Coordinates of C-alpha atoms in Angstrom, one line a residue:
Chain A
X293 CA -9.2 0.7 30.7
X294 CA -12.9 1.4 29.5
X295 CA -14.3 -0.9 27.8
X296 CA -16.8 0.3 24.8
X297 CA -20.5 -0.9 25.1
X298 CA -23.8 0.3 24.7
X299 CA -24.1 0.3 28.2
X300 CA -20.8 2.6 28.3
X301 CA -22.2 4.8 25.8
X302 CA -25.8 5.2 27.8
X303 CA -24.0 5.6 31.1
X304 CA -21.8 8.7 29.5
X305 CA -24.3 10.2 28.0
X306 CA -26.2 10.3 31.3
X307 CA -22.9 12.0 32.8
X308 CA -23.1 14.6 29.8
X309 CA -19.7 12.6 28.1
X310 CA -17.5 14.6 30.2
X311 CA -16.1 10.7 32.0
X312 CA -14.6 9.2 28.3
X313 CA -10.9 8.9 28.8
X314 CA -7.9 8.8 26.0
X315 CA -8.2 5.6 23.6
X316 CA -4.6 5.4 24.4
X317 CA -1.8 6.4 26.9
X318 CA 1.1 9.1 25.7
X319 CA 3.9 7.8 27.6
X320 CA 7.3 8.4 27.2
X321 CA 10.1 6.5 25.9
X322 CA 11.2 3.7 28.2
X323 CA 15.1 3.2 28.4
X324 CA 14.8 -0.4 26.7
X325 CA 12.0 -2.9 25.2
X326 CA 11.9 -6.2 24.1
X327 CA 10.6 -5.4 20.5
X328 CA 10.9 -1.7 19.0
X329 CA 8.6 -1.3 16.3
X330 CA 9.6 1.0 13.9
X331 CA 6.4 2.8 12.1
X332 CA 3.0 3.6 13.8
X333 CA 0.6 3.2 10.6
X334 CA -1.6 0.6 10.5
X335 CA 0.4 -2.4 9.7
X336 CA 2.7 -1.2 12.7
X337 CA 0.1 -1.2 14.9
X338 CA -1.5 -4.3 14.1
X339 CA 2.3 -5.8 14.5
X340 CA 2.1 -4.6 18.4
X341 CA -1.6 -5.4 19.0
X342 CA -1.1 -9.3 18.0
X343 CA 2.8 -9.4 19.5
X344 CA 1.0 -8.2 22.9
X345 CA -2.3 -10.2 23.0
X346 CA -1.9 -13.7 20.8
X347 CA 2.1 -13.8 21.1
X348 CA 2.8 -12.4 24.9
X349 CA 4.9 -10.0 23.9
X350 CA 3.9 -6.9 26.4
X351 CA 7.4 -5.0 26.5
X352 CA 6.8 -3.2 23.1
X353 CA 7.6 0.1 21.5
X354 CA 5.8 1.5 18.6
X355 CA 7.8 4.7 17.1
X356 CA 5.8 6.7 15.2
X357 CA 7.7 9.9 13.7
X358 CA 4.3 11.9 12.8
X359 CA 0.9 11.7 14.5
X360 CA -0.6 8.2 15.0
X361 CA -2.7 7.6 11.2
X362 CA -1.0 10.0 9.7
X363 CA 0.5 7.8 6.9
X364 CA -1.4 5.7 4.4
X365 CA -3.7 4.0 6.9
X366 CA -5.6 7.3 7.0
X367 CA -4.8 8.0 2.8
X368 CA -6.0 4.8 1.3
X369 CA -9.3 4.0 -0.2
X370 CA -10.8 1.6 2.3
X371 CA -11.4 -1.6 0.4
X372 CA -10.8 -4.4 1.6
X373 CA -10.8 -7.9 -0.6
X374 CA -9.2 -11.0 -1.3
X375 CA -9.7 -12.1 -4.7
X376 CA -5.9 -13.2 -5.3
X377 CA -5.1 -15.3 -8.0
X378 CA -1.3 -17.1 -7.0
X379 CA -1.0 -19.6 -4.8
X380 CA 1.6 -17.7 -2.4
X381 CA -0.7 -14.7 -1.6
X382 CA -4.7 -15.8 -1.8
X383 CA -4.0 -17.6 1.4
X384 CA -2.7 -14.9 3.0
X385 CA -5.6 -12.3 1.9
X386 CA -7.8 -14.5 2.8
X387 CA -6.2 -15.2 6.4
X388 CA -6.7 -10.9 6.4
X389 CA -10.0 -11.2 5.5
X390 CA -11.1 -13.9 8.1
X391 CA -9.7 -11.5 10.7
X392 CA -11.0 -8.4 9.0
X393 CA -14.7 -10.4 10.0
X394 CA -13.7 -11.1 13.6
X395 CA -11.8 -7.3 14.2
X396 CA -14.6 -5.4 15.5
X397 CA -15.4 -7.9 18.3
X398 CA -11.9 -8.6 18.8
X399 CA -10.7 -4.9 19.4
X400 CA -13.9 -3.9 20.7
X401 CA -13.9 -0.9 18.4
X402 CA -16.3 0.2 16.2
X403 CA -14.2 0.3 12.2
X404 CA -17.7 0.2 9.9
X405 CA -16.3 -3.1 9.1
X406 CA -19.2 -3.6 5.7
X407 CA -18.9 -6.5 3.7
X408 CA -20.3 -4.7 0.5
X409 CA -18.9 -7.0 -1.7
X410 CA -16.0 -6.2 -4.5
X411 CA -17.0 -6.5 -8.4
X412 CA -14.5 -6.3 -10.8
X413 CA -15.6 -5.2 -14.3
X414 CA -14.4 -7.3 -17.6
X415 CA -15.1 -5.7 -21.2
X416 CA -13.5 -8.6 -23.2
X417 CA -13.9 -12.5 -24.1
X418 CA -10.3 -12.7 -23.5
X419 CA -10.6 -10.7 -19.8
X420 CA -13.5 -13.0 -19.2
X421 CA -11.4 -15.7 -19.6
X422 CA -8.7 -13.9 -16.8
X423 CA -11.5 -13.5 -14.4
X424 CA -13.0 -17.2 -14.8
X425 CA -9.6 -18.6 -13.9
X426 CA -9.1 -15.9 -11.1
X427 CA -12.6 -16.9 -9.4
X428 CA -11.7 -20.8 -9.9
X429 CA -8.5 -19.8 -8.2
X430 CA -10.6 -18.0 -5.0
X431 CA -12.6 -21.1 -5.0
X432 CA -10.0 -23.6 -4.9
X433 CA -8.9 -22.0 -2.1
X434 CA -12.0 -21.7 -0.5
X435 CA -12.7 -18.0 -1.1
X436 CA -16.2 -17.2 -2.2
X437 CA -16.2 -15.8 -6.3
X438 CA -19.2 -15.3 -8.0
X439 CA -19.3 -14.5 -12.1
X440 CA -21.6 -12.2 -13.1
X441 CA -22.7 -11.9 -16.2
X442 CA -23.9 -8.7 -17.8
X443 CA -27.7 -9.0 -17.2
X444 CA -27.0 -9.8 -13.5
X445 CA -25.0 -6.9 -13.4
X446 CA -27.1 -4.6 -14.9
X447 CA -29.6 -5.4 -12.1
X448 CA -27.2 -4.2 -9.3
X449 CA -25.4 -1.5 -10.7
X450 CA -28.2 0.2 -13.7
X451 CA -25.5 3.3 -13.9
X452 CA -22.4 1.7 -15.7
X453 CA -21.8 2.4 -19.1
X454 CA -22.4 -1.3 -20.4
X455 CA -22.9 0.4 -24.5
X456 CA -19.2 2.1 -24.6
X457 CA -18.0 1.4 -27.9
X458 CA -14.8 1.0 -27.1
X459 CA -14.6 -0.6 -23.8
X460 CA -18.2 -2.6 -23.4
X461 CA -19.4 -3.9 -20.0
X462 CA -19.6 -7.8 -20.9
X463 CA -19.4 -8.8 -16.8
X464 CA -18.0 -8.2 -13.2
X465 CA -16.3 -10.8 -11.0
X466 CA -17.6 -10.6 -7.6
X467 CA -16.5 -10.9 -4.4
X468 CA -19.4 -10.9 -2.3
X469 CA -17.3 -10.7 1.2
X470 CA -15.0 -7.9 0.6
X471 CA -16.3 -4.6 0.9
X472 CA -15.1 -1.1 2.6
X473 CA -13.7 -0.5 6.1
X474 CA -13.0 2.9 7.7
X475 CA -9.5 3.4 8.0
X476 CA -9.1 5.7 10.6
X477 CA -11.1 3.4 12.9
X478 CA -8.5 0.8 12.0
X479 CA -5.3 2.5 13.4
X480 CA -7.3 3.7 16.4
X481 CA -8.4 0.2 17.2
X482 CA -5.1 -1.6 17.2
X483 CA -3.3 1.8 18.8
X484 CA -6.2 0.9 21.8
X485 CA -5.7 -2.5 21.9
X486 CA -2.2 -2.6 21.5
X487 CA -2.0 -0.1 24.6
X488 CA -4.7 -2.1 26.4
X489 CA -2.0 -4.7 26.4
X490 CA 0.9 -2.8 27.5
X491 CA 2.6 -1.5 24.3
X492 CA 3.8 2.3 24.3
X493 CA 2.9 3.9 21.1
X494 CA 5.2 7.0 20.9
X495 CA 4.5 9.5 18.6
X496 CA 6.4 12.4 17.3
X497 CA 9.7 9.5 17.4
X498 CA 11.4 9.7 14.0
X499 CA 13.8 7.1 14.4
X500 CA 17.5 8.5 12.9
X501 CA 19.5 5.8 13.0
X502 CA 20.0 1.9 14.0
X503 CA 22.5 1.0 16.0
X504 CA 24.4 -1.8 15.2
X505 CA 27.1 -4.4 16.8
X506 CA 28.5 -6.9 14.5
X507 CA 25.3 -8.8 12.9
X508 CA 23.3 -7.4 15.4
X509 CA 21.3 -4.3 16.1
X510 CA 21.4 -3.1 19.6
X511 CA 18.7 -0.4 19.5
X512 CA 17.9 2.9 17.5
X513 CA 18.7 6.8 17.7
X514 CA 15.6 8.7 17.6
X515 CA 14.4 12.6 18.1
X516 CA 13.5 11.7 22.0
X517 CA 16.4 9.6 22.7
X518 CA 18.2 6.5 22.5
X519 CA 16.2 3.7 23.0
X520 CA 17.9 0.2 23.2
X521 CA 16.2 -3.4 22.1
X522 CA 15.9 -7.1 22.0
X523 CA 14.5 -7.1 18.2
X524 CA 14.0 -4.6 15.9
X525 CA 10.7 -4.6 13.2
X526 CA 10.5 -2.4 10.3
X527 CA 7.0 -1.3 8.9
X528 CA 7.6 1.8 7.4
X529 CA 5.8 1.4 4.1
X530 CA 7.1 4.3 1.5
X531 CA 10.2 5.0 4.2
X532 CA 11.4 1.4 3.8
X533 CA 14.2 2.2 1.2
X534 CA 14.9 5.2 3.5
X535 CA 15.1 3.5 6.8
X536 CA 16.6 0.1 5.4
X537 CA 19.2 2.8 4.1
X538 CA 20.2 3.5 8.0
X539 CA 22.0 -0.2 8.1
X540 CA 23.3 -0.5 4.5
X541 CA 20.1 -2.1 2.7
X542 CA 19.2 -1.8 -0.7
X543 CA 16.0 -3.2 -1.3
X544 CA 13.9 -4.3 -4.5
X545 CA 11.7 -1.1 -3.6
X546 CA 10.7 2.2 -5.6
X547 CA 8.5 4.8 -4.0
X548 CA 6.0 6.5 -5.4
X549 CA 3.0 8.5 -4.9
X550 CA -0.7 7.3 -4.9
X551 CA -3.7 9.8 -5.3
X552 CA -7.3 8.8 -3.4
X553 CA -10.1 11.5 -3.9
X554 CA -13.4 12.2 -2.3
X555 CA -16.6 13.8 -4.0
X556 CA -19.2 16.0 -2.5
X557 CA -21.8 13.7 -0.4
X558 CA -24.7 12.5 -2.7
X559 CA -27.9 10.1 -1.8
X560 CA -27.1 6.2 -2.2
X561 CA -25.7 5.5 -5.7
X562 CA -22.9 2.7 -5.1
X563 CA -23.9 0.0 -2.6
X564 CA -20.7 -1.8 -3.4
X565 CA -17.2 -1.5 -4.8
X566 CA -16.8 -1.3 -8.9
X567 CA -13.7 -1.5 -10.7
X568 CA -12.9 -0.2 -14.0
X569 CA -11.5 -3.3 -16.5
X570 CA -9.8 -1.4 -18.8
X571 CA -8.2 1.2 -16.7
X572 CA -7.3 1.6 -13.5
X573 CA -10.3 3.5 -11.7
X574 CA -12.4 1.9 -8.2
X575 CA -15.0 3.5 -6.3
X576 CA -17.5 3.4 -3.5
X577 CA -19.7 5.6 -1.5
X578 CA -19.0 6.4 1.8
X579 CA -21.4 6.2 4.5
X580 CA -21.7 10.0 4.4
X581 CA -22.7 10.0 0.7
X582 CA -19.3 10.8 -0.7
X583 CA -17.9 8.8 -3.7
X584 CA -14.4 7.4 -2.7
X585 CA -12.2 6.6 -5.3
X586 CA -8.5 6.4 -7.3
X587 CA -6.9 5.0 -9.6
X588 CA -3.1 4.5 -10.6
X589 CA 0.1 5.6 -9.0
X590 CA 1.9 8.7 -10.5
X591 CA 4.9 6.9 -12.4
X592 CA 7.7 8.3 -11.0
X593 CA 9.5 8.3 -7.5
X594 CA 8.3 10.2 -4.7
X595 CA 8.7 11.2 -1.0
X596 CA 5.9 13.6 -1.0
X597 CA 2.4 13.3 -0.2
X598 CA 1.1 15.1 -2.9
X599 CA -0.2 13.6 -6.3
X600 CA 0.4 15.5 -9.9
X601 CA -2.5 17.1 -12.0
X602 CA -1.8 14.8 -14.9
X603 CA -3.2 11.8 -12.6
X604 CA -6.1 13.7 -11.4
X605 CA -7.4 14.3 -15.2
X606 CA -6.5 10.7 -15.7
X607 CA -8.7 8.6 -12.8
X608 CA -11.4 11.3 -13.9
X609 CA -11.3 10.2 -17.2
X610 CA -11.2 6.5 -16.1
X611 CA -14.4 7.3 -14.0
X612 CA -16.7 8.6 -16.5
X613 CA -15.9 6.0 -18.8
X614 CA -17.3 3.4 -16.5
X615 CA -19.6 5.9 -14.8
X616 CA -20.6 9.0 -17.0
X617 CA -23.0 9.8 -14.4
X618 CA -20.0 11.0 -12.5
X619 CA -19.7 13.8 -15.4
X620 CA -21.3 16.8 -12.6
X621 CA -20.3 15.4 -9.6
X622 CA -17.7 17.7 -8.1
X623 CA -14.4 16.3 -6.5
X624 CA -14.1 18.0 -2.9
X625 CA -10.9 17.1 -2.0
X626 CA -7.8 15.1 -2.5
X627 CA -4.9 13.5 -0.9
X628 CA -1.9 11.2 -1.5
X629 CA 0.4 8.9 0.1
X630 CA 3.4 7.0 -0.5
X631 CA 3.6 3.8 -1.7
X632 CA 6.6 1.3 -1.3
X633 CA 6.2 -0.4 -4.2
X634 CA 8.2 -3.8 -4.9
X635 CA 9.3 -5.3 -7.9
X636 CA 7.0 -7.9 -8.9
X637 CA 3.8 -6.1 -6.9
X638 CA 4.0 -8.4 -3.4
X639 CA 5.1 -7.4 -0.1
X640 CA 7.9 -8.7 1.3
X641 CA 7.8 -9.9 5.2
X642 CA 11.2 -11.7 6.1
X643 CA 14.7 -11.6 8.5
X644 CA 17.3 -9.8 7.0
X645 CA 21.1 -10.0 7.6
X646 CA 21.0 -8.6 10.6
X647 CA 19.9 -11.4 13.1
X648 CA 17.2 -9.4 14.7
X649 CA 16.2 -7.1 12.4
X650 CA 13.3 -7.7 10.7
X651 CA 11.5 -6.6 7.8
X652 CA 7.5 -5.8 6.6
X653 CA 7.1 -3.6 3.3
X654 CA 6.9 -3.3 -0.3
X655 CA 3.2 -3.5 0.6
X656 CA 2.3 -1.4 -2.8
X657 CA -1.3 0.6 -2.9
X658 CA -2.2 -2.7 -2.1
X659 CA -2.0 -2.7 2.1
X660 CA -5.0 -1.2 3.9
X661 CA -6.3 -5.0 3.1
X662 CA -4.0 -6.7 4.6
X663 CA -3.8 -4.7 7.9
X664 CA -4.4 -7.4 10.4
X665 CA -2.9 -10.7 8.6
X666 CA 0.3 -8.6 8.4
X667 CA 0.1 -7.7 11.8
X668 CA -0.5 -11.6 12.9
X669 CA 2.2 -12.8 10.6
X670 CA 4.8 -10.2 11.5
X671 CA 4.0 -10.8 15.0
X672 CA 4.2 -14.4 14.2
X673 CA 7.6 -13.7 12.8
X674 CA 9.1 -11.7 15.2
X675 CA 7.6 -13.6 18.4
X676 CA 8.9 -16.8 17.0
X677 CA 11.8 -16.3 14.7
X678 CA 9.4 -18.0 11.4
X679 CA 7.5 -16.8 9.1
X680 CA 3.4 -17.7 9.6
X681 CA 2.1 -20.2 7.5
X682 CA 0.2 -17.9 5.2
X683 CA 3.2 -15.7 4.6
X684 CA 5.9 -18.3 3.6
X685 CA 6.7 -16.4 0.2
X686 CA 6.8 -13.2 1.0
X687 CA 11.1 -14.0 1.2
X688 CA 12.9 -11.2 0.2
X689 CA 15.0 -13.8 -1.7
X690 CA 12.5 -14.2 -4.2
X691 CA 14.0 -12.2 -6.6
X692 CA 17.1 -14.0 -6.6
X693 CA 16.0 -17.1 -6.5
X694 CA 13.6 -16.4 -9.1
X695 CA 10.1 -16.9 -7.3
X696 CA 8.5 -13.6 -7.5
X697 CA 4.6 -13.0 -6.9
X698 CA 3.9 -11.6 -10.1
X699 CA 0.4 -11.4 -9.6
X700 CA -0.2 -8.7 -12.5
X701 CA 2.7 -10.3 -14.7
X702 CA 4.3 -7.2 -15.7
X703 CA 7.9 -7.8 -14.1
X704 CA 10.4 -6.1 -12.7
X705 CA 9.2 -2.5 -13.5
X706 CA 7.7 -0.7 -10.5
X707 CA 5.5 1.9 -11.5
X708 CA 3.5 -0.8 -13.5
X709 CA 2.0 -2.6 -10.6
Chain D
X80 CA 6.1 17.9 -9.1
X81 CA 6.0 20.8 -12.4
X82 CA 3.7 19.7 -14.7
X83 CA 6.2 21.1 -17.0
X84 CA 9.6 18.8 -18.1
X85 CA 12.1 21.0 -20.1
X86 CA 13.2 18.4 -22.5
X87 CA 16.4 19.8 -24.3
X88 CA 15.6 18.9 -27.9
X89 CA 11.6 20.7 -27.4
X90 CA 11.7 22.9 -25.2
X91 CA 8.9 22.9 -22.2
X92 CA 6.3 20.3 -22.8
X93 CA 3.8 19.0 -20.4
X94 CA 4.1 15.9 -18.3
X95 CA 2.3 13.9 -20.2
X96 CA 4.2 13.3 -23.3
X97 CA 6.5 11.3 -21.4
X98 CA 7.1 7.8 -20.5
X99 CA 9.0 7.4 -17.4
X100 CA 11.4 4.0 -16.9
X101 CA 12.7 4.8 -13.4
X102 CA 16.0 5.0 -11.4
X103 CA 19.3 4.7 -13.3
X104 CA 20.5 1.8 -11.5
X105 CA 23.8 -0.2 -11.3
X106 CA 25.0 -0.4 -15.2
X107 CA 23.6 -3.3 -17.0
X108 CA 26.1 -5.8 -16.7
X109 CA 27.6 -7.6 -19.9
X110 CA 26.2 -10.7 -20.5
X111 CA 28.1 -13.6 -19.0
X112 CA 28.3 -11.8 -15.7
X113 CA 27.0 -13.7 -12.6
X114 CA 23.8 -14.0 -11.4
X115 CA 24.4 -11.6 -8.2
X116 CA 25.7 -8.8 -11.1
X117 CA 22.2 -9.1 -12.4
X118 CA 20.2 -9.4 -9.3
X119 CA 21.6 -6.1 -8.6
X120 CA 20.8 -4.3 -11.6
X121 CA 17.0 -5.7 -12.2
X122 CA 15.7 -6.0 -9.0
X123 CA 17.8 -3.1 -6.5
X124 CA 17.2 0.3 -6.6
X125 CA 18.8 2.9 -4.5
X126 CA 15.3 5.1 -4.0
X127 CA 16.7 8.1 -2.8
X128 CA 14.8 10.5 -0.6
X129 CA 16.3 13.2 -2.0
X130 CA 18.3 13.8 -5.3
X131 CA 17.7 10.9 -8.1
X132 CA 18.4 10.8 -11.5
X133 CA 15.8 8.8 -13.7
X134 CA 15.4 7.6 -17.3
X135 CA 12.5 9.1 -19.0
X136 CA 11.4 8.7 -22.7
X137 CA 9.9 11.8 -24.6
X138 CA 7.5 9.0 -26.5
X139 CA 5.1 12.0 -27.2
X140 CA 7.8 14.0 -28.7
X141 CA 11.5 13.6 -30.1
X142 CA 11.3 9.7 -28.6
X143 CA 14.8 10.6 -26.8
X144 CA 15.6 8.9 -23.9
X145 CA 16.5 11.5 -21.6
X146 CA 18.3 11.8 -17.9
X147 CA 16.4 13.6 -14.9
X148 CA 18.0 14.9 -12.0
X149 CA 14.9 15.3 -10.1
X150 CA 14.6 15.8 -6.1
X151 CA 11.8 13.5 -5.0
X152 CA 10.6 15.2 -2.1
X153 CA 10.0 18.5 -3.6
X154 CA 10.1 17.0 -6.8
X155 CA 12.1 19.8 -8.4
X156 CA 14.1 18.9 -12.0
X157 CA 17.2 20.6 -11.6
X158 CA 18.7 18.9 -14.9
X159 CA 17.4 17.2 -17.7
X160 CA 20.0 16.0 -20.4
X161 CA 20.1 13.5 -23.4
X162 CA 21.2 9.9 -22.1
X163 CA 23.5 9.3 -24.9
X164 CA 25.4 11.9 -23.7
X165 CA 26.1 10.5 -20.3
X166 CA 27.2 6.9 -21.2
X167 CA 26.2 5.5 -17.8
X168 CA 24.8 2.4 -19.7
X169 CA 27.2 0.1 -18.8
X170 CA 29.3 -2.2 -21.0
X171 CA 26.3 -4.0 -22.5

């Protein structure tokens, strides 16, 4: 397999690029694997990259029932961050975010991996007070937080609309390592790695059902064929409900769709990542010129990835009142995807009651981050049969037990996180 | 999904005016039920893909509460009636 360098890249240009071979191989669906991953998005492919190359794994499968990205790793809005408040998830951001720094070298793919830093905007004493304690929290845990205060800010980002009468611009919290990714590059990375290291990714596999004996499963049904198993891990993101469905699971899980948007390409505006305080709006500027941005999820269930009118009015509402600069700039296009949202706002990465079935979702629009610590720790979990030490309370008992990750605090309603 | 919601007390009104609550899950149990009761109905949700039926409240209109059978994939409402007139709220 080729390795990228810029010595590969002046020696194919010298043979007029006609000597660069596929990223990956297409193969066909062996008979039986060790570990079938079910779900080839980004958090599935991470899964068989670090289950191949840190956990020695090699005989893996990752099914994929559409084209390989063609879920939310290539619908999201690139960010990447972890300025986590509670105890059981900064860790575990911050775990993502030390391998987010590493990935490029580690992959040996090129993801525009751009540490742009995150600022989150505050427009109250009382929100001030939210963020102060959020950034001790990062600290405490050895995550770099910087307050801003609203003369700083106005140096780095002239264009917000400090005066609003309603909603003033009093601060930002800053996270000066987090920043943007691209998110195609992501999936194509860990598909290449992962098949560098002996994993088959199979696209076009919708897996149909999961075969089963006693607390067991044996193997899955698919569109190519039966394919039988050691272990079993699901990654499906807003199919979890669906697929968990195929072995009697009901999970604390609603799905539901997520717009991202893209504007026409404009000279440098945004050099980092703003969020809106009092609504839900974030944006950045791609290196193209475009203004990337969203805003909240559409409030009721869906399977389809397709957002609603109402939402799109909404996040442009959201945007001009932080940014009324944005008031001409034209939206070219817009896509969604679907979210599996769980019911205090925290993924869940666990065993089930099937011995070797395991589970990775409920990632809400909160997942492109965590990419490659959910990878490791799923990998981690499936290669040795316990969780990784960053993802210790991402149980799916939580809610029965009564320790949910509520890091928003607005409980068990779904469409609110 | 239709911007439009047929809400049987006003007619055709736009999305907006409503608030929407989610799945109609396992009746709320009565009170001293046990804990497992409960689990299920806060936390479990059945998440269809496919036909659902969901609470939504007209809060920009008559403030009914209001059952939606609604498919999720092609998000078509195929019936929209009052809740109190389906008594699925349990014993509670």
């Amino acid at each position: 397999m080729m390795r990228y360098s810029a010595l590969s890249l002046l020696g194919n240009a010298f043979s007029k690029n006609k000597n660069w071979k596929p990223a990956w191989r297409n193969p066909d669906p062996k008979p039986h694997y060790d570990v079938i991953i079910i779900g080839g998005g980004g958090h599935g492919l991470a899964t068989a990259y670090y289950l191949s190359k840190v956990f020695g794994v090699r005989n893996v499968a990752v099914l994929e029932k559409g084209y390989l990205g063609s879920g939310n790793i290539g619908r999201n809005t690139t960010i990447i961050r972890s300025n986590y408040l509670l105890q059981g998830n900064n860790p575990f951001y911050e775990f993502s975010m030390k391998l987010w720094e590493g990935l490029e070298q580690d992959f040996n793919f090129n993801a525009m991996v751009s540490q742009r830093g995150v600022i989150n905007l505050f427009h109250s004493d009382a929100q001030r007070d939210a963020y102060t304690r959020r950034g001790n929290a990062m600290r405490l845990h050895g995550v770099d937080a910087d307050l801003l205060g609203r003369d700083q800010l106005r140096e780095k980002l002239p264009f917000l609309d400090y005066e609003n009468a309603r909603f003033p611009i009093m601060g930002g919290l800053m996270q000066k390592r987090g920043g943007t990714v691209r998110h195609d590059a992501v999936a194509w990375g860990f598909a290449r790695g992962a098949d560098q290291h002996g994993v088959d990714i199979i696209q076009n596999c919708e897996v149909t059902a999961i075969d089963r004996e006693g607390d067991q499963v044996t193997g899955v049904q698919t569109t190519r064929g039966a394919i039988k198993c050691n272990k079993i891990g699901m990654a499906v993101a807003g199919n979890s409900s669906h697929v968990a469905g195929m072995v009697d699971m009901r999970l604390p899980i609603e799905s539901h769709a997520l717009q991202a948007f893209v504007s026409e390409g404009l000279k440098p505006f945004i050099d980092t990542v703003v969020t809106f305080g009092a609504g839900h709006f974030y944006v950045s500027q791609s290196d193209k010129g475009g203004l990337v941005f969203g805003g909240d999820i559409e409030g009721y269930n869906s399977y389809a990835q397709r957002g609603n009118l109402a939402c799109v009015e909404h996040v442009a509402e959201a945007g001009m009142a932080m940014i009324p600069a944005l008031s001409r700039v034209r939206i070219l296009r817009s896509w969604g995807g679907i979210m599996d949202m769980s019911m205090d706002g925290t993924p869940i990465m666990d065993r089930t009651h099937l011995g070797n079935l395991y589970f990775n979702g409920g990632w809400c629009y909160g997942g492109f981050k965590a990419t490659p610590a959910s990878g490791y720790c799923f990998a981690h979990l499936l290669a040795k049969d316990e969780p990784h030490e960053t993802a210790t309370e991402f149980r799916m008992d939580r809610f029965a037990r009564g320790y949910l990750l509520d890091e928003k605090g607005v409980g068990a309603q779904a469409n609110l996180h | 999904m239709s911007s439009l919601v047929k809400c049987p007390h006003c007619g055709l009104r736009p999305r907006e005016e409503f608030a929407i609550r989610g799945e109609v899950a396992t009746p709320r149990p009565k009170a001293g039920a046990d804990e497992s009761a409960w689990f299920d109905h806060v936390y479990l949700r059945d998440n269809p893909r496919g036909e659902h039926r969901e609470y939504w409240h007209h809060a920009g209109g008559c403030r009914r509460w209001l059952v939606l059978s609604r498919n999720t994939v092609t998000h078509d409402i195929s019936d929209v009636v009052d809740a109190s007139t389906l008594k699925v709220g349990g014993d509670a």
